[in-house]
Amino acid sequence: MKKLSIVLLAFVALVGFNACSSDDDVVFIAQPDPEGISFVNTFSPEYVLTSSTAENTVERFVWNEINLDVPTNINYDVLASASEEMSDPALLGSTAGTNLAVKVKQFMTFATNELGLDKDPTTEAPNSGTMYVQVVATAGTAGEMIHASEVHSINIVIPEDTGDEEVELPKIYMVGNFQAAGGYGKDWTPQDGVPLAASGEGKTDFEGFVYINAESPEFKFLPTNTVWDGDYGDAGTEAGGFTGSLVQEGEVNAGTPDGTGGYYLVKVNTDALTYSLTKVDFGVIGNATPTAWDSDTDMQYNPETKLWTVTMDLTQQEAPDNGLKFRANDAWDIEFGDNDADGTLDLKGANIGVPESGNFTITMDLSNPRNYTYSLNKN
């Protein structure tokens, strides 16, 4: 894994620090906390890594934007280290934005190379350990000034390899005029396509949740996220129309059923050559919530983090008879629970228990198709 050596500049009078950039020939002054960089994630207590989910996003690191006294280019590096002092850190990724998705395979590489973790039960190597992460900002084109966030510890586990791990789910990719505004990348770019996953190996029933943030949506579906070969479009004659039928020859750009944008559950079957879109808004319901089972408490979607969140008071409830669930559109057609109490959402699953009463920030992540997760974080 690529190594990155960094030098952290000293804070001055608890207000920040400054340095002179040879590129811009101005002095940049970092503002004091809470305007400095800070993670806003609700991290999981434990990250279980398996080779079958290597291409899945294990965590989307999210932080606030650093506040400088003059406009300049800002770049953020997400670093990982085996020590809390962040010695000899590895680079997980860089971005000019304020969030970065990291895949399971990146955590696994770090865990194996830097922590010495092993999933072979016949060895004496441990299969669990702690990695430390930090986000560092550099200002100016030369990146001469560095501002660092707090160091956060992450507990990771590589389970024993029993030989019966599931294979990675097949995927197709949705591209269109919504990608940039939806927070996915560049419009009509296969490499930034939004993945939809099938239910198993050899299956063609792809699904995923997509934020189609466009007034007049148009899109297509691709077998890969590298090229346009074999793209699927609508079988109609008008671009942006919706017939629910797909073709690969003579197709037009597909659209939503009512021609408007929103957050959608997208389903595609490349064998039956059909597709559907259901516009959804999510809420939390249950006798752990103030309105019990009578009505939902609405959640809000953040396109930057790809998360649905709500902060609310909850009462202690024991699953599976009591607790809470997530559901769409104030109805029970699309609703999620948790059958194994493992933080993974199951369609029509069991109630989710609340361990103690208090004020909680509830988060739901539907960005990984068919690998939907949630967290309850007491404030």
PDB file of N, CA and C in Angstrom, residues 20-96:
ATOM      1  N   CYS A  20       3.254  29.975   4.757  1.00  0.00           N
ATOM      2  CA  CYS A  20       3.271  30.749   3.524  1.00  0.00           C
ATOM      3  C   CYS A  20       3.380  29.826   2.340  1.00  0.00           C
ATOM      4  N   SER A  21       2.502  29.962   1.388  1.00  0.00           N
ATOM      5  CA  SER A  21       2.521  29.136   0.188  1.00  0.00           C
ATOM      6  C   SER A  21       3.308  29.841  -0.904  1.00  0.00           C
ATOM      7  N   SER A  22       4.275  29.130  -1.457  1.00  0.00           N
ATOM      8  CA  SER A  22       5.081  29.730  -2.514  1.00  0.00           C
ATOM      9  C   SER A  22       4.287  29.889  -3.799  1.00  0.00           C
ATOM     10  N   ASP A  23       3.170  29.153  -3.904  1.00  0.00           N
ATOM     11  CA  ASP A  23       2.366  29.234  -5.126  1.00  0.00           C
ATOM     12  C   ASP A  23       1.494  30.485  -5.120  1.00  0.00           C
ATOM     13  N   ASP A  24       0.810  30.694  -4.004  1.00  0.00           N
ATOM     14  CA  ASP A  24      -0.155  31.776  -3.958  1.00  0.00           C
ATOM     15  C   ASP A  24       0.420  33.048  -3.329  1.00  0.00           C
ATOM     16  N   ASP A  25       1.572  32.906  -2.660  1.00  0.00           N
ATOM     17  CA  ASP A  25       2.240  34.050  -2.039  1.00  0.00           C
ATOM     18  C   ASP A  25       1.320  34.797  -1.082  1.00  0.00           C
ATOM     19  N   VAL A  26       0.514  34.010  -0.323  1.00  0.00           N
ATOM     20  CA  VAL A  26      -0.326  34.590   0.716  1.00  0.00           C
ATOM     21  C   VAL A  26      -0.211  33.703   1.949  1.00  0.00           C
ATOM     22  N   VAL A  27      -0.651  34.208   3.065  1.00  0.00           N
ATOM     23  CA  VAL A  27      -0.616  33.449   4.304  1.00  0.00           C
ATOM     24  C   VAL A  27      -2.001  32.869   4.559  1.00  0.00           C
ATOM     25  N   PHE A  28      -2.060  31.544   4.799  1.00  0.00           N
ATOM     26  CA  PHE A  28      -3.318  30.871   5.101  1.00  0.00           C
ATOM     27  C   PHE A  28      -3.398  30.666   6.609  1.00  0.00           C
ATOM     28  N   ILE A  29      -4.538  30.939   7.184  1.00  0.00           N
ATOM     29  CA  ILE A  29      -4.696  30.772   8.620  1.00  0.00           C
ATOM     30  C   ILE A  29      -5.860  29.834   8.875  1.00  0.00           C
ATOM     31  N   ALA A  30      -5.581  28.684   9.475  1.00  0.00           N
ATOM     32  CA  ALA A  30      -6.645  27.743   9.830  1.00  0.00           C
ATOM     33  C   ALA A  30      -7.396  28.274  11.041  1.00  0.00           C
ATOM     34  N   GLN A  31      -8.717  28.173  11.004  1.00  0.00           N
ATOM     35  CA  GLN A  31      -9.542  28.686  12.089  1.00  0.00           C
ATOM     36  C   GLN A  31      -9.605  27.670  13.229  1.00  0.00           C
ATOM     37  N   PRO A  32      -9.949  28.115  14.433  1.00  0.00           N
ATOM     38  CA  PRO A  32      -9.980  27.196  15.582  1.00  0.00           C
ATOM     39  C   PRO A  32     -11.156  26.242  15.512  1.00  0.00           C
ATOM     40  N   ASP A  33     -11.083  25.164  16.298  1.00  0.00           N
ATOM     41  CA  ASP A  33     -12.214  24.265  16.434  1.00  0.00           C
ATOM     42  C   ASP A  33     -13.398  25.058  16.967  1.00  0.00           C
ATOM     43  N   PRO A  34     -14.660  24.768  16.601  1.00  0.00           N
ATOM     44  CA  PRO A  34     -15.018  23.590  15.796  1.00  0.00           C
ATOM     45  C   PRO A  34     -14.926  23.774  14.298  1.00  0.00           C
ATOM     46  N   GLU A  35     -14.269  24.825  13.845  1.00  0.00           N
ATOM     47  CA  GLU A  35     -14.180  25.071  12.416  1.00  0.00           C
ATOM     48  C   GLU A  35     -13.030  24.306  11.770  1.00  0.00           C
ATOM     49  N   GLY A  36     -12.196  23.650  12.579  1.00  0.00           N
ATOM     50  CA  GLY A  36     -11.166  22.792  12.021  1.00  0.00           C
ATOM     51  C   GLY A  36     -11.772  21.510  11.497  1.00  0.00           C
ATOM     52  N   ILE A  37     -10.939  20.627  10.965  1.00  0.00           N
ATOM     53  CA  ILE A  37     -11.453  19.376  10.395  1.00  0.00           C
ATOM     54  C   ILE A  37     -11.870  18.438  11.516  1.00  0.00           C
ATOM     55  N   SER A  38     -13.011  17.795  11.342  1.00  0.00           N
ATOM     56  CA  SER A  38     -13.474  16.818  12.312  1.00  0.00           C
ATOM     57  C   SER A  38     -14.356  15.800  11.615  1.00  0.00           C
ATOM     58  N   PHE A  39     -14.171  14.518  11.945  1.00  0.00           N
ATOM     59  CA  PHE A  39     -15.049  13.486  11.402  1.00  0.00           C
ATOM     60  C   PHE A  39     -16.476  13.708  11.891  1.00  0.00           C
ATOM     61  N   VAL A  40     -17.446  13.441  11.021  1.00  0.00           N
ATOM     62  CA  VAL A  40     -18.848  13.505  11.421  1.00  0.00           C
ATOM     63  C   VAL A  40     -19.502  12.131  11.336  1.00  0.00           C
ATOM     64  N   ASN A  41     -18.695  11.098  11.108  1.00  0.00           N
ATOM     65  CA  ASN A  41     -19.209   9.739  10.996  1.00  0.00           C
ATOM     66  C   ASN A  41     -19.778   9.231  12.312  1.00  0.00           C
ATOM     67  N   THR A  42     -20.754   8.335  12.193  1.00  0.00           N
ATOM     68  CA  THR A  42     -21.133   7.453  13.283  1.00  0.00           C
ATOM     69  C   THR A  42     -20.487   6.103  12.981  1.00  0.00           C
ATOM     70  N   PHE A  43     -19.282   5.900  13.473  1.00  0.00           N
ATOM     71  CA  PHE A  43     -18.535   4.702  13.119  1.00  0.00           C
ATOM     72  C   PHE A  43     -19.152   3.463  13.759  1.00  0.00           C
ATOM     73  N   SER A  44     -19.047   2.334  13.061  1.00  0.00           N
ATOM     74  CA  SER A  44     -19.512   1.064  13.606  1.00  0.00           C
ATOM     75  C   SER A  44     -18.579   0.614  14.722  1.00  0.00           C
ATOM     76  N   PRO A  45     -19.098  -0.132  15.717  1.00  0.00           N
ATOM     77  CA  PRO A  45     -18.220  -0.633  16.781  1.00  0.00           C
ATOM     78  C   PRO A  45     -17.150  -1.590  16.248  1.00  0.00           C
ATOM     79  N   GLU A  46     -17.487  -2.298  15.158  1.00  0.00           N
ATOM     80  CA  GLU A  46     -16.571  -3.310  14.635  1.00  0.00           C
ATOM     81  C   GLU A  46     -16.821  -3.493  13.142  1.00  0.00           C
ATOM     82  N   TYR A  47     -15.741  -3.647  12.386  1.00  0.00           N
ATOM     83  CA  TYR A  47     -15.834  -3.840  10.943  1.00  0.00           C
ATOM     84  C   TYR A  47     -15.361  -5.256  10.626  1.00  0.00           C
ATOM     85  N   VAL A  48     -16.274  -6.087  10.139  1.00  0.00           N
ATOM     86  CA  VAL A  48     -15.952  -7.465   9.800  1.00  0.00           C
ATOM     87  C   VAL A  48     -15.668  -7.535   8.304  1.00  0.00           C
ATOM     88  N   LEU A  49     -14.469  -7.971   7.947  1.00  0.00           N
ATOM     89  CA  LEU A  49     -14.012  -7.948   6.559  1.00  0.00           C
ATOM     90  C   LEU A  49     -13.976  -9.350   5.990  1.00  0.00           C
ATOM     91  N   THR A  50     -14.614  -9.527   4.829  1.00  0.00           N
ATOM     92  CA  THR A  50     -14.577 -10.811   4.138  1.00  0.00           C
ATOM     93  C   THR A  50     -14.221 -10.599   2.677  1.00  0.00           C
ATOM     94  N   SER A  51     -13.563 -11.576   2.086  1.00  0.00           N
ATOM     95  CA  SER A  51     -13.155 -11.447   0.692  1.00  0.00           C
ATOM     96  C   SER A  51     -14.343 -11.407  -0.242  1.00  0.00           C
ATOM     97  N   SER A  52     -15.468 -11.992   0.163  1.00  0.00           N
ATOM     98  CA  SER A  52     -16.654 -11.993  -0.704  1.00  0.00           C
ATOM     99  C   SER A  52     -17.260 -10.609  -0.870  1.00  0.00           C
ATOM    100  N   THR A  53     -16.955  -9.696   0.064  1.00  0.00           N
ATOM    101  CA  THR A  53     -17.483  -8.331  -0.013  1.00  0.00           C
ATOM    102  C   THR A  53     -16.378  -7.324  -0.319  1.00  0.00           C
ATOM    103  N   ALA A  54     -15.294  -7.782  -0.924  1.00  0.00           N
ATOM    104  CA  ALA A  54     -14.105  -6.949  -1.129  1.00  0.00           C
ATOM    105  C   ALA A  54     -14.399  -5.662  -1.879  1.00  0.00           C
ATOM    106  N   GLU A  55     -15.336  -5.683  -2.819  1.00  0.00           N
ATOM    107  CA  GLU A  55     -15.625  -4.505  -3.634  1.00  0.00           C
ATOM    108  C   GLU A  55     -16.670  -3.601  -3.010  1.00  0.00           C
ATOM    109  N   ASN A  56     -17.243  -4.007  -1.879  1.00  0.00           N
ATOM    110  CA  ASN A  56     -18.242  -3.176  -1.214  1.00  0.00           C
ATOM    111  C   ASN A  56     -17.575  -2.024  -0.462  1.00  0.00           C
ATOM    112  N   THR A  57     -18.313  -0.964  -0.249  1.00  0.00           N
ATOM    113  CA  THR A  57     -17.827   0.135   0.575  1.00  0.00           C
ATOM    114  C   THR A  57     -17.936  -0.260   2.042  1.00  0.00           C
ATOM    115  N   VAL A  58     -16.802  -0.251   2.746  1.00  0.00           N
ATOM    116  CA  VAL A  58     -16.814  -0.609   4.157  1.00  0.00           C
ATOM    117  C   VAL A  58     -17.131   0.603   5.018  1.00  0.00           C
ATOM    118  N   GLU A  59     -16.711   1.790   4.571  1.00  0.00           N
ATOM    119  CA  GLU A  59     -16.989   3.020   5.304  1.00  0.00           C
ATOM    120  C   GLU A  59     -16.874   4.202   4.358  1.00  0.00           C
ATOM    121  N   ARG A  60     -17.769   5.141   4.516  1.00  0.00           N
ATOM    122  CA  ARG A  60     -17.652   6.417   3.809  1.00  0.00           C
ATOM    123  C   ARG A  60     -17.255   7.451   4.856  1.00  0.00           C
ATOM    124  N   PHE A  61     -15.981   7.836   4.835  1.00  0.00           N
ATOM    125  CA  PHE A  61     -15.489   8.824   5.784  1.00  0.00           C
ATOM    126  C   PHE A  61     -16.037  10.201   5.409  1.00  0.00           C
ATOM    127  N   VAL A  62     -16.562  10.898   6.392  1.00  0.00           N
ATOM    128  CA  VAL A  62     -17.183  12.198   6.164  1.00  0.00           C
ATOM    129  C   VAL A  62     -16.613  13.191   7.171  1.00  0.00           C
ATOM    130  N   TRP A  63     -16.275  14.376   6.704  1.00  0.00           N
ATOM    131  CA  TRP A  63     -15.744  15.406   7.588  1.00  0.00           C
ATOM    132  C   TRP A  63     -16.277  16.769   7.166  1.00  0.00           C
ATOM    133  N   ASN A  64     -16.139  17.748   8.058  1.00  0.00           N
ATOM    134  CA  ASN A  64     -16.577  19.090   7.713  1.00  0.00           C
ATOM    135  C   ASN A  64     -15.496  19.790   6.879  1.00  0.00           C
ATOM    136  N   GLU A  65     -15.898  20.781   6.135  1.00  0.00           N
ATOM    137  CA  GLU A  65     -14.968  21.530   5.299  1.00  0.00           C
ATOM    138  C   GLU A  65     -14.151  22.480   6.158  1.00  0.00           C
ATOM    139  N   ILE A  66     -12.829  22.481   5.944  1.00  0.00           N
ATOM    140  CA  ILE A  66     -11.965  23.364   6.720  1.00  0.00           C
ATOM    141  C   ILE A  66     -12.213  24.811   6.310  1.00  0.00           C
ATOM    142  N   ASN A  67     -12.119  25.707   7.289  1.00  0.00           N
ATOM    143  CA  ASN A  67     -12.405  27.121   7.060  1.00  0.00           C
ATOM    144  C   ASN A  67     -11.093  27.902   7.051  1.00  0.00           C
ATOM    145  N   LEU A  68     -10.675  28.398   5.865  1.00  0.00           N
ATOM    146  CA  LEU A  68      -9.481  29.222   5.743  1.00  0.00           C
ATOM    147  C   LEU A  68      -9.874  30.671   5.504  1.00  0.00           C
ATOM    148  N   ASP A  69      -8.934  31.570   5.740  1.00  0.00           N
ATOM    149  CA  ASP A  69      -9.285  32.988   5.643  1.00  0.00           C
ATOM    150  C   ASP A  69      -9.261  33.512   4.214  1.00  0.00           C
ATOM    151  N   VAL A  70      -8.733  32.740   3.258  1.00  0.00           N
ATOM    152  CA  VAL A  70      -8.734  33.156   1.851  1.00  0.00           C
ATOM    153  C   VAL A  70      -9.087  31.967   0.980  1.00  0.00           C
ATOM    154  N   PRO A  71      -9.670  32.208  -0.217  1.00  0.00           N
ATOM    155  CA  PRO A  71      -9.971  31.095  -1.117  1.00  0.00           C
ATOM    156  C   PRO A  71      -8.687  30.444  -1.618  1.00  0.00           C
ATOM    157  N   THR A  72      -8.651  29.141  -1.626  1.00  0.00           N
ATOM    158  CA  THR A  72      -7.502  28.413  -2.167  1.00  0.00           C
ATOM    159  C   THR A  72      -7.900  26.968  -2.391  1.00  0.00           C
ATOM    160  N   ASN A  73      -7.087  26.241  -3.132  1.00  0.00           N
ATOM    161  CA  ASN A  73      -7.356  24.838  -3.380  1.00  0.00           C
ATOM    162  C   ASN A  73      -7.113  24.030  -2.105  1.00  0.00           C
ATOM    163  N   ILE A  74      -8.092  23.194  -1.742  1.00  0.00           N
ATOM    164  CA  ILE A  74      -7.972  22.335  -0.573  1.00  0.00           C
ATOM    165  C   ILE A  74      -8.042  20.878  -1.029  1.00  0.00           C
ATOM    166  N   ASN A  75      -7.128  20.052  -0.543  1.00  0.00           N
ATOM    167  CA  ASN A  75      -7.161  18.623  -0.808  1.00  0.00           C
ATOM    168  C   ASN A  75      -7.129  17.884   0.524  1.00  0.00           C
ATOM    169  N   TYR A  76      -7.887  16.802   0.596  1.00  0.00           N
ATOM    170  CA  TYR A  76      -7.977  16.028   1.834  1.00  0.00           C
ATOM    171  C   TYR A  76      -7.438  14.619   1.599  1.00  0.00           C
ATOM    172  N   ASP A  77      -6.550  14.157   2.487  1.00  0.00           N
ATOM    173  CA  ASP A  77      -6.036  12.795   2.472  1.00  0.00           C
ATOM    174  C   ASP A  77      -6.587  12.050   3.673  1.00  0.00           C
ATOM    175  N   VAL A  78      -7.106  10.839   3.443  1.00  0.00           N
ATOM    176  CA  VAL A  78      -7.528   9.974   4.541  1.00  0.00           C
ATOM    177  C   VAL A  78      -6.412   8.968   4.780  1.00  0.00           C
ATOM    178  N   LEU A  79      -5.860   8.994   5.988  1.00  0.00           N
ATOM    179  CA  LEU A  79      -4.690   8.195   6.330  1.00  0.00           C
ATOM    180  C   LEU A  79      -5.058   7.105   7.326  1.00  0.00           C
ATOM    181  N   ALA A  80      -4.303   6.019   7.292  1.00  0.00           N
ATOM    182  CA  ALA A  80      -4.471   4.923   8.249  1.00  0.00           C
ATOM    183  C   ALA A  80      -3.108   4.541   8.802  1.00  0.00           C
ATOM    184  N   SER A  81      -3.082   4.170  10.070  1.00  0.00           N
ATOM    185  CA  SER A  81      -1.827   3.786  10.703  1.00  0.00           C
ATOM    186  C   SER A  81      -2.091   2.695  11.726  1.00  0.00           C
ATOM    187  N   ALA A  82      -1.044   1.939  12.031  1.00  0.00           N
ATOM    188  CA  ALA A  82      -1.145   0.920  13.070  1.00  0.00           C
ATOM    189  C   ALA A  82      -0.923   1.509  14.453  1.00  0.00           C
ATOM    190  N   SER A  83      -0.546   2.797  14.521  1.00  0.00           N
ATOM    191  CA  SER A  83      -0.285   3.429  15.806  1.00  0.00           C
ATOM    192  C   SER A  83      -1.142   4.665  15.971  1.00  0.00           C
ATOM    193  N   GLU A  84      -1.487   4.949  17.220  1.00  0.00           N
ATOM    194  CA  GLU A  84      -2.311   6.124  17.513  1.00  0.00           C
ATOM    195  C   GLU A  84      -1.564   7.414  17.206  1.00  0.00           C
ATOM    196  N   GLU A  85      -0.235   7.339  17.167  1.00  0.00           N
ATOM    197  CA  GLU A  85       0.574   8.515  16.832  1.00  0.00           C
ATOM    198  C   GLU A  85       0.612   8.759  15.329  1.00  0.00           C
ATOM    199  N   MET A  86      -0.051   7.900  14.558  1.00  0.00           N
ATOM    200  CA  MET A  86      -0.110   8.007  13.093  1.00  0.00           C
ATOM    201  C   MET A  86       1.288   7.988  12.477  1.00  0.00           C
ATOM    202  N   SER A  87       2.155   7.136  13.013  1.00  0.00           N
ATOM    203  CA  SER A  87       3.487   6.993  12.445  1.00  0.00           C
ATOM    204  C   SER A  87       3.437   6.156  11.179  1.00  0.00           C
ATOM    205  N   ASP A  88       4.221   6.563  10.172  1.00  0.00           N
ATOM    206  CA  ASP A  88       4.330   5.853   8.903  1.00  0.00           C
ATOM    207  C   ASP A  88       2.950   5.504   8.347  1.00  0.00           C
ATOM    208  N   PRO A  89       2.069   6.504   8.126  1.00  0.00           N
ATOM    209  CA  PRO A  89       0.694   6.211   7.723  1.00  0.00           C
ATOM    210  C   PRO A  89       0.586   5.750   6.275  1.00  0.00           C
ATOM    211  N   ALA A  90      -0.464   4.997   5.997  1.00  0.00           N
ATOM    212  CA  ALA A  90      -0.811   4.586   4.641  1.00  0.00           C
ATOM    213  C   ALA A  90      -1.938   5.466   4.129  1.00  0.00           C
ATOM    214  N   LEU A  91      -1.947   5.715   2.837  1.00  0.00           N
ATOM    215  CA  LEU A  91      -2.959   6.562   2.213  1.00  0.00           C
ATOM    216  C   LEU A  91      -4.134   5.715   1.753  1.00  0.00           C
ATOM    217  N   LEU A  92      -5.318   5.962   2.330  1.00  0.00           N
ATOM    218  CA  LEU A  92      -6.526   5.267   1.899  1.00  0.00           C
ATOM    219  C   LEU A  92      -7.171   5.939   0.694  1.00  0.00           C
ATOM    220  N   GLY A  93      -6.948   7.242   0.522  1.00  0.00           N
ATOM    221  CA  GLY A  93      -7.498   7.949  -0.623  1.00  0.00           C
ATOM    222  C   GLY A  93      -7.417   9.443  -0.440  1.00  0.00           C
ATOM    223  N   SER A  94      -7.550  10.173  -1.545  1.00  0.00           N
ATOM    224  CA  SER A  94      -7.507  11.634  -1.541  1.00  0.00           C
ATOM    225  C   SER A  94      -8.698  12.176  -2.307  1.00  0.00           C
ATOM    226  N   THR A  95      -9.135  13.381  -1.939  1.00  0.00           N
ATOM    227  CA  THR A  95     -10.274  13.997  -2.603  1.00  0.00           C
ATOM    228  C   THR A  95     -10.267  15.499  -2.329  1.00  0.00           C
ATOM    229  N   ALA A  96     -10.918  16.240  -3.208  1.00  0.00           N
ATOM    230  CA  ALA A  96     -11.132  17.659  -2.970  1.00  0.00           C
ATOM    231  C   ALA A  96     -12.469  17.904  -2.277  1.00  0.00           C
TER     232      ALA A  96
END
